[in-house]
Short mmCIF file of C-alpha atoms in Angstrom, two decimals:
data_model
loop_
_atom_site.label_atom_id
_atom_site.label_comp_id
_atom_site.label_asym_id
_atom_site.label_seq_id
_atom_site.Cartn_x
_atom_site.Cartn_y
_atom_site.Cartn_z
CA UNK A 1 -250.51 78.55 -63.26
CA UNK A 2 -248.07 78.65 -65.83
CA UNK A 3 -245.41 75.53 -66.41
CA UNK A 4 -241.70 74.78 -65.72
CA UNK A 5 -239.56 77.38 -67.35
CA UNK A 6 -237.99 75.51 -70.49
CA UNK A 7 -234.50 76.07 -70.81
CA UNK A 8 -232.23 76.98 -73.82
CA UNK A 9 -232.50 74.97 -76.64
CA UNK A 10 -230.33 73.33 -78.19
CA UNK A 11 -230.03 75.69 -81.25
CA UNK A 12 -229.74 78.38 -78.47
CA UNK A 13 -226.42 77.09 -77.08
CA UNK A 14 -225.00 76.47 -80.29
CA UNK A 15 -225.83 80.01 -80.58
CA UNK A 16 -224.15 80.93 -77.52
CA UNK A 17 -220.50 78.85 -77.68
CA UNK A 18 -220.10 80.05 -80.93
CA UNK A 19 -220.97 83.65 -79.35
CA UNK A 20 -218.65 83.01 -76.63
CA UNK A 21 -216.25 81.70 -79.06
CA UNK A 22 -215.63 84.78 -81.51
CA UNK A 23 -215.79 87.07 -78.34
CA UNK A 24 -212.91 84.83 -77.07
CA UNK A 25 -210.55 85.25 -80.26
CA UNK A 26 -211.07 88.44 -80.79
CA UNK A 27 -209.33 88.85 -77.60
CA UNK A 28 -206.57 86.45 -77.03
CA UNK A 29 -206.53 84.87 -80.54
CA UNK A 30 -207.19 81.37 -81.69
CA UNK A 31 -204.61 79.67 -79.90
CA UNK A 32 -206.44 80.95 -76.58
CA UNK A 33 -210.26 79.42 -78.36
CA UNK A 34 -210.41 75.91 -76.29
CA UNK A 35 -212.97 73.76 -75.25
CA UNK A 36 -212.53 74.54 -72.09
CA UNK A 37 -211.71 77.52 -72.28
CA UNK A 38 -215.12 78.64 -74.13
CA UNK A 39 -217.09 76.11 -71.99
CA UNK A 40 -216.09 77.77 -68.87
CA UNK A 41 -217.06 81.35 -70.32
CA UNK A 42 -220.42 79.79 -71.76
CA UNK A 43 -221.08 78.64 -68.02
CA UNK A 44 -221.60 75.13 -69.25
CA UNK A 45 -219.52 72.21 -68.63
CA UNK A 46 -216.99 70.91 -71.37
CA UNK A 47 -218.80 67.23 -71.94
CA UNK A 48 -222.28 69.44 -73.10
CA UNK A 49 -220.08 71.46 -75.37
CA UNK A 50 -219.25 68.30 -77.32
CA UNK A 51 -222.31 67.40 -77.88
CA UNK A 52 -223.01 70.26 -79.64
CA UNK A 53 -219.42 70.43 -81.47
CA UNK A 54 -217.52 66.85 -82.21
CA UNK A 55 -214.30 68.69 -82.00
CA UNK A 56 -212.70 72.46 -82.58
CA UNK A 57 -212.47 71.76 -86.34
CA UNK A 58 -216.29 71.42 -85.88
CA UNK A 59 -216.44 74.78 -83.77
CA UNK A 60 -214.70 77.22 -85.99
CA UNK A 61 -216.32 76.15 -88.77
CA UNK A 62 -219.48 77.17 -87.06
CA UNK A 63 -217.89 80.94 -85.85
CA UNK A 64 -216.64 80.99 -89.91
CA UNK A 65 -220.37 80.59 -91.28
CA UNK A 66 -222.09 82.87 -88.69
CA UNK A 67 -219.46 85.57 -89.24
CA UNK A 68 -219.97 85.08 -92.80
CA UNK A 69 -223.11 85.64 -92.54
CA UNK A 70 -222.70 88.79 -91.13
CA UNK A 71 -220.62 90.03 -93.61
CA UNK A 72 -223.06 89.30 -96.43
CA UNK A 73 -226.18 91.47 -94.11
CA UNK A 74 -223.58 94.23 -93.75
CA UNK A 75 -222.69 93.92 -97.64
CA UNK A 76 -226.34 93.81 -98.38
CA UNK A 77 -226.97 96.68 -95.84
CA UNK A 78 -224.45 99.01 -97.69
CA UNK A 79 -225.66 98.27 -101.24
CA UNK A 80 -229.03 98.91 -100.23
CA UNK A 81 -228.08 102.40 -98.66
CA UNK A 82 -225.82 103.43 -101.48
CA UNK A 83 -226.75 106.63 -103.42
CA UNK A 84 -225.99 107.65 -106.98
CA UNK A 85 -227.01 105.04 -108.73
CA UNK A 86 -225.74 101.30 -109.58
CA UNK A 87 -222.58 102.21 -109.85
CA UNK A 88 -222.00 103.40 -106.48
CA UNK A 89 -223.11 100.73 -105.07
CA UNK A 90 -219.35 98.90 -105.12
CA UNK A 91 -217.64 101.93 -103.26
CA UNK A 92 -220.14 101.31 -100.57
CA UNK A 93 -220.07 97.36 -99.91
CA UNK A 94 -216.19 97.62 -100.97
CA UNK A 95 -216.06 100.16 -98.04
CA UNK A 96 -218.29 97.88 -95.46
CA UNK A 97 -215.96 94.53 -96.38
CA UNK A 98 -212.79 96.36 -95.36
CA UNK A 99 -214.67 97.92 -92.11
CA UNK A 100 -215.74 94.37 -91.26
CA UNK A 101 -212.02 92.83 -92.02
CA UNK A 102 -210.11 95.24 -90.15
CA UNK A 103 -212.74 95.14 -87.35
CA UNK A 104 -212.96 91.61 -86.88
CA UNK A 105 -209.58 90.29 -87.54
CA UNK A 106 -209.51 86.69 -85.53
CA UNK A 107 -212.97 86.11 -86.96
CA UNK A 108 -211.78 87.34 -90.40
CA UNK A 109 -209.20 84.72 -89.94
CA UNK A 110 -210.94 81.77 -89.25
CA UNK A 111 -213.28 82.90 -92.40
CA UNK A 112 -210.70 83.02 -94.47
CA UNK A 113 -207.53 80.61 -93.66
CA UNK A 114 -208.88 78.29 -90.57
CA UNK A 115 -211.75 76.93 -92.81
CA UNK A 116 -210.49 75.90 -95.97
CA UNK A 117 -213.36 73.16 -96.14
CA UNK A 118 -215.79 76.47 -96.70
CA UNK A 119 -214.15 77.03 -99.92
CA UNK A 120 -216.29 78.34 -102.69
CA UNK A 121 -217.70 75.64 -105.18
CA UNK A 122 -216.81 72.89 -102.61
CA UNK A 123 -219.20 69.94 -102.15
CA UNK A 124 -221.31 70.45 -99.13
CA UNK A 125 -220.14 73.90 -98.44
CA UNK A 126 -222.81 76.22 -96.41
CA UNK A 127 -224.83 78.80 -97.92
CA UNK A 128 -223.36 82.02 -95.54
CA UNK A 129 -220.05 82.05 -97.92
CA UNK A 130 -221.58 81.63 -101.30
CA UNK A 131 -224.04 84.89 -99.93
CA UNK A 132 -220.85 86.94 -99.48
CA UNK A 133 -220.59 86.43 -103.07
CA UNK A 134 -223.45 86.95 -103.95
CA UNK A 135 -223.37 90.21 -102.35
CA UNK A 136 -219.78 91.19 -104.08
CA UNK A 137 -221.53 89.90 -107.49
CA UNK A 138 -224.62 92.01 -107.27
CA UNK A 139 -222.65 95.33 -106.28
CA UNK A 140 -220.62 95.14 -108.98
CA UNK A 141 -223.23 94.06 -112.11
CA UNK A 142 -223.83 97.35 -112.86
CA UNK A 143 -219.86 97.45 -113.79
CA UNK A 144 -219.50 94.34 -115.72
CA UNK A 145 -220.14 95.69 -119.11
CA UNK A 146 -219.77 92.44 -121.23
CA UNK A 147 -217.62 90.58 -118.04
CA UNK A 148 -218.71 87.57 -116.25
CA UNK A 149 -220.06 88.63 -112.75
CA UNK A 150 -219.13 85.93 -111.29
CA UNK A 151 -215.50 85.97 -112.33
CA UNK A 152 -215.76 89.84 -111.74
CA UNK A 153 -216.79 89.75 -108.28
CA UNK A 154 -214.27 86.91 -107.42
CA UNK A 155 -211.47 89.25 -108.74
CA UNK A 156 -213.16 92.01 -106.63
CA UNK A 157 -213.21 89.90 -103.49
CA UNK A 158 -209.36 89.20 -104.60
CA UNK A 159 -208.34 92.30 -104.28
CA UNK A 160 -210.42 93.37 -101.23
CA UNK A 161 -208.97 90.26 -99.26
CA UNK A 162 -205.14 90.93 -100.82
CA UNK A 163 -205.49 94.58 -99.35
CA UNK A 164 -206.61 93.21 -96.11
CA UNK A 165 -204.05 90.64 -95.57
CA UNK A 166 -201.00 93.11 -96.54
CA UNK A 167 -202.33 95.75 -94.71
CA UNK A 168 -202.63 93.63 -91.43
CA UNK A 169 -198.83 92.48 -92.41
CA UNK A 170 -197.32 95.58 -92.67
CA UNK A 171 -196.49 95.48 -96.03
CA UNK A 172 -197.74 98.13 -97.38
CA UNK A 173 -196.90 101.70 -97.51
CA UNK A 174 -199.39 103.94 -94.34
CA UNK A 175 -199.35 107.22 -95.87
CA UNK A 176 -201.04 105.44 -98.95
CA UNK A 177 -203.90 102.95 -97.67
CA UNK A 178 -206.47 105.48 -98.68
CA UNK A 179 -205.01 105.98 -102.09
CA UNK A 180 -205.24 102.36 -102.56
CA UNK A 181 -208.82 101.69 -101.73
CA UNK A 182 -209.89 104.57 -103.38
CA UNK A 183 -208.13 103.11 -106.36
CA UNK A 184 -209.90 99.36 -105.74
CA UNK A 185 -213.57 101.29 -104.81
CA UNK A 186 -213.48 103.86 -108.13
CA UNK A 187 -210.90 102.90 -110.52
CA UNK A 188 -209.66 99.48 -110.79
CA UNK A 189 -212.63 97.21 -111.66
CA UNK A 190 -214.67 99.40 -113.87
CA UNK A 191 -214.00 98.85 -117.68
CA UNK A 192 -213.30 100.07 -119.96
CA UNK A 193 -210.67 101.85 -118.64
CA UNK A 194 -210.03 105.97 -119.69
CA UNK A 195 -206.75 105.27 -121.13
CA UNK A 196 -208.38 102.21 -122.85
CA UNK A 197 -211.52 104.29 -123.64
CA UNK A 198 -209.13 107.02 -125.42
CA UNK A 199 -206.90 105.33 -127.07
CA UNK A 200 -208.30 101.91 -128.40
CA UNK A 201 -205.13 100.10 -126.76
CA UNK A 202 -205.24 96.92 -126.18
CA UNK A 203 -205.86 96.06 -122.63
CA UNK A 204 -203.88 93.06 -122.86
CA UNK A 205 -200.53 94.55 -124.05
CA UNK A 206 -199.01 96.98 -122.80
CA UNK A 207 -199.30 98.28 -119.15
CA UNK A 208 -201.44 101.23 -119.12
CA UNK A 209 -200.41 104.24 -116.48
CA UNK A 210 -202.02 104.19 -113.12
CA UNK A 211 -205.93 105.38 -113.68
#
């Protein structure tokens, strides 16, 4: 005869109310993500949800690092599938982080302005946002020539998240969103530049026209 059925562990739930959590903001938005509120969708009652989160600053920091690491899988997914060689392997993760942003935009959020504790190079900080990194960094060696990756890819993740944001806002112009990722994917961070390339300017001085 087999034994009592064990239940969910407690990794398990955590699991789950973070689950239930994301699945909640994506719907009504953070202001609708409450204790109770997830604790009621989980099935479980508020008091057990506290011992598995001391408070909501505790909970979205837990949706932040499991939706940031699943933004570094799909980065690493769409590197690995890229064709062409190296350097097409930053169109394709540049494409997958704006198809995860604009499909996930509460969870995007709480990534990116709930959780400013998860900031890079802070003490402590968990390893799913340093992998997004990681995975910005390693798409976008093959284009360093000379740069710091590191530096590169922040600059890259820059302008990925600045396109996000103002696109979300309204800000920018419709008719031209696939001009400008086009421009970020192929263009922007690869060096040296034609006009550079042609004319031995100096990248610092004078603007150069559009690539």
């Amino acid at each position: 005869m087999s034994g009592p059925a064990e239940g969910p562990t407690g990794e398990q739930w955590r699991d789950l109310i973070v689950a239930v959590a994301r699945e909640l903001a994506e719907v009504e938005g953070w202001t609708g993500v409450t204790p109770r509120r997830v604790a009621e969708r989980a099935g479980i009652d508020v008091g057990d949800l506290y011992q598995h989160f001391a408070d909501q600053e505790a909970l979205l920091a837990a949706v932040a690092v499991c939706a940031f690491a699943d933004l570094a899988a799909d980065l690493a997914e769409a590197g690995a599938e890229a064709t062409g060689g190296p350097g097409r392997i930053w169109p394709s993760v540049a494409s997958a982080y704006l198809d995860f942003a604009y499909a996930n935009p509460e969870v995007y959020d709480v990534m990116l302005a709930l959780t400013p504790d998860l900031a890079l190079g802070a003490h402590g900080v968990p390893a799913a946002p340093q992998g997004v990194l990681v995975e910005l960094r390693a798409a976008l060696a093959p284009l360093a020539e000379g740069r710091d990756p590191d530096t590169l890819a922040e600059v890259g993740w820059s302008l990925l998240h600045g396109l996000v944001m103002l696109t979300r806002g309204g800000r920018l112009r419709p008719e031209s969103q696939e001009a400008r990722e086009e421009m970020i994917a192929e263009r922007l961070l690869r060096w040296p530049w034609p006009q550079a390339a042609q004319s031995n300017a100096n990248p610092l001085g004078a603007p150069h026209a559009v690539p």
